[in-house]
Amino acid sequence: SASRPVIRYDSRGTGLSQREIGELTMDGLHADIEAVLNDLHIDRVALLGQTTASAVALTFAAKNPDLVSHCLLWAPTMWGRHTPIMEALAPLIDTDWSLFLQARYRVLGEEADFRARLTEASVTPEFFKRVRAFWRDLKPDGDLKCVQAKTLVLRPRE
């Protein structure tokens, strides 16, 4: 990144992005990337996808091979994290949002305090439940076979 511009955006419904959104779809997430690229007049891009955003980056790259030169995937989770322990923690979303986030990130082995504070500040519990349902119900559509971009996958050692 020392010799290239880095552009970061918050996915719809999170961070500094608009909170009130319609239906959550992969096409909508792709449209957000296109809007950022069009607004900044960028013709070619390398994408970084973290966790579930990896699926967004790869499917976007598959559909737009002329726009995406590279994909860097950090701890990719392609179709959600719905393990039995995550399902057991899910009722806490409605009863104790802060405790749910702390427990979730501790289970995932991530920087629990930092990630919990970041998520609590940038996502509502209601939207988080919508996102969980989106990833739970999403099925791969074969697009990943079409990715032409050079791709590097990185995972934490744990």
PDB file of C-alpha atoms in Angstrom, residues 4 23 48 110:
ATOM      1  CA  ARG A   4      -0.884   2.673  -3.998  1.00  0.00           C
ATOM      2  CA  GLU A  23     -33.016  -5.960   1.186  1.00  0.00           C
ATOM      3  CA  LEU A  48      -9.109  -6.974   0.269  1.00  0.00           C
ATOM      4  CA  GLU A 110      -9.938 -12.679  17.615  1.00  0.00           C
TER       5      GLU A 110
END
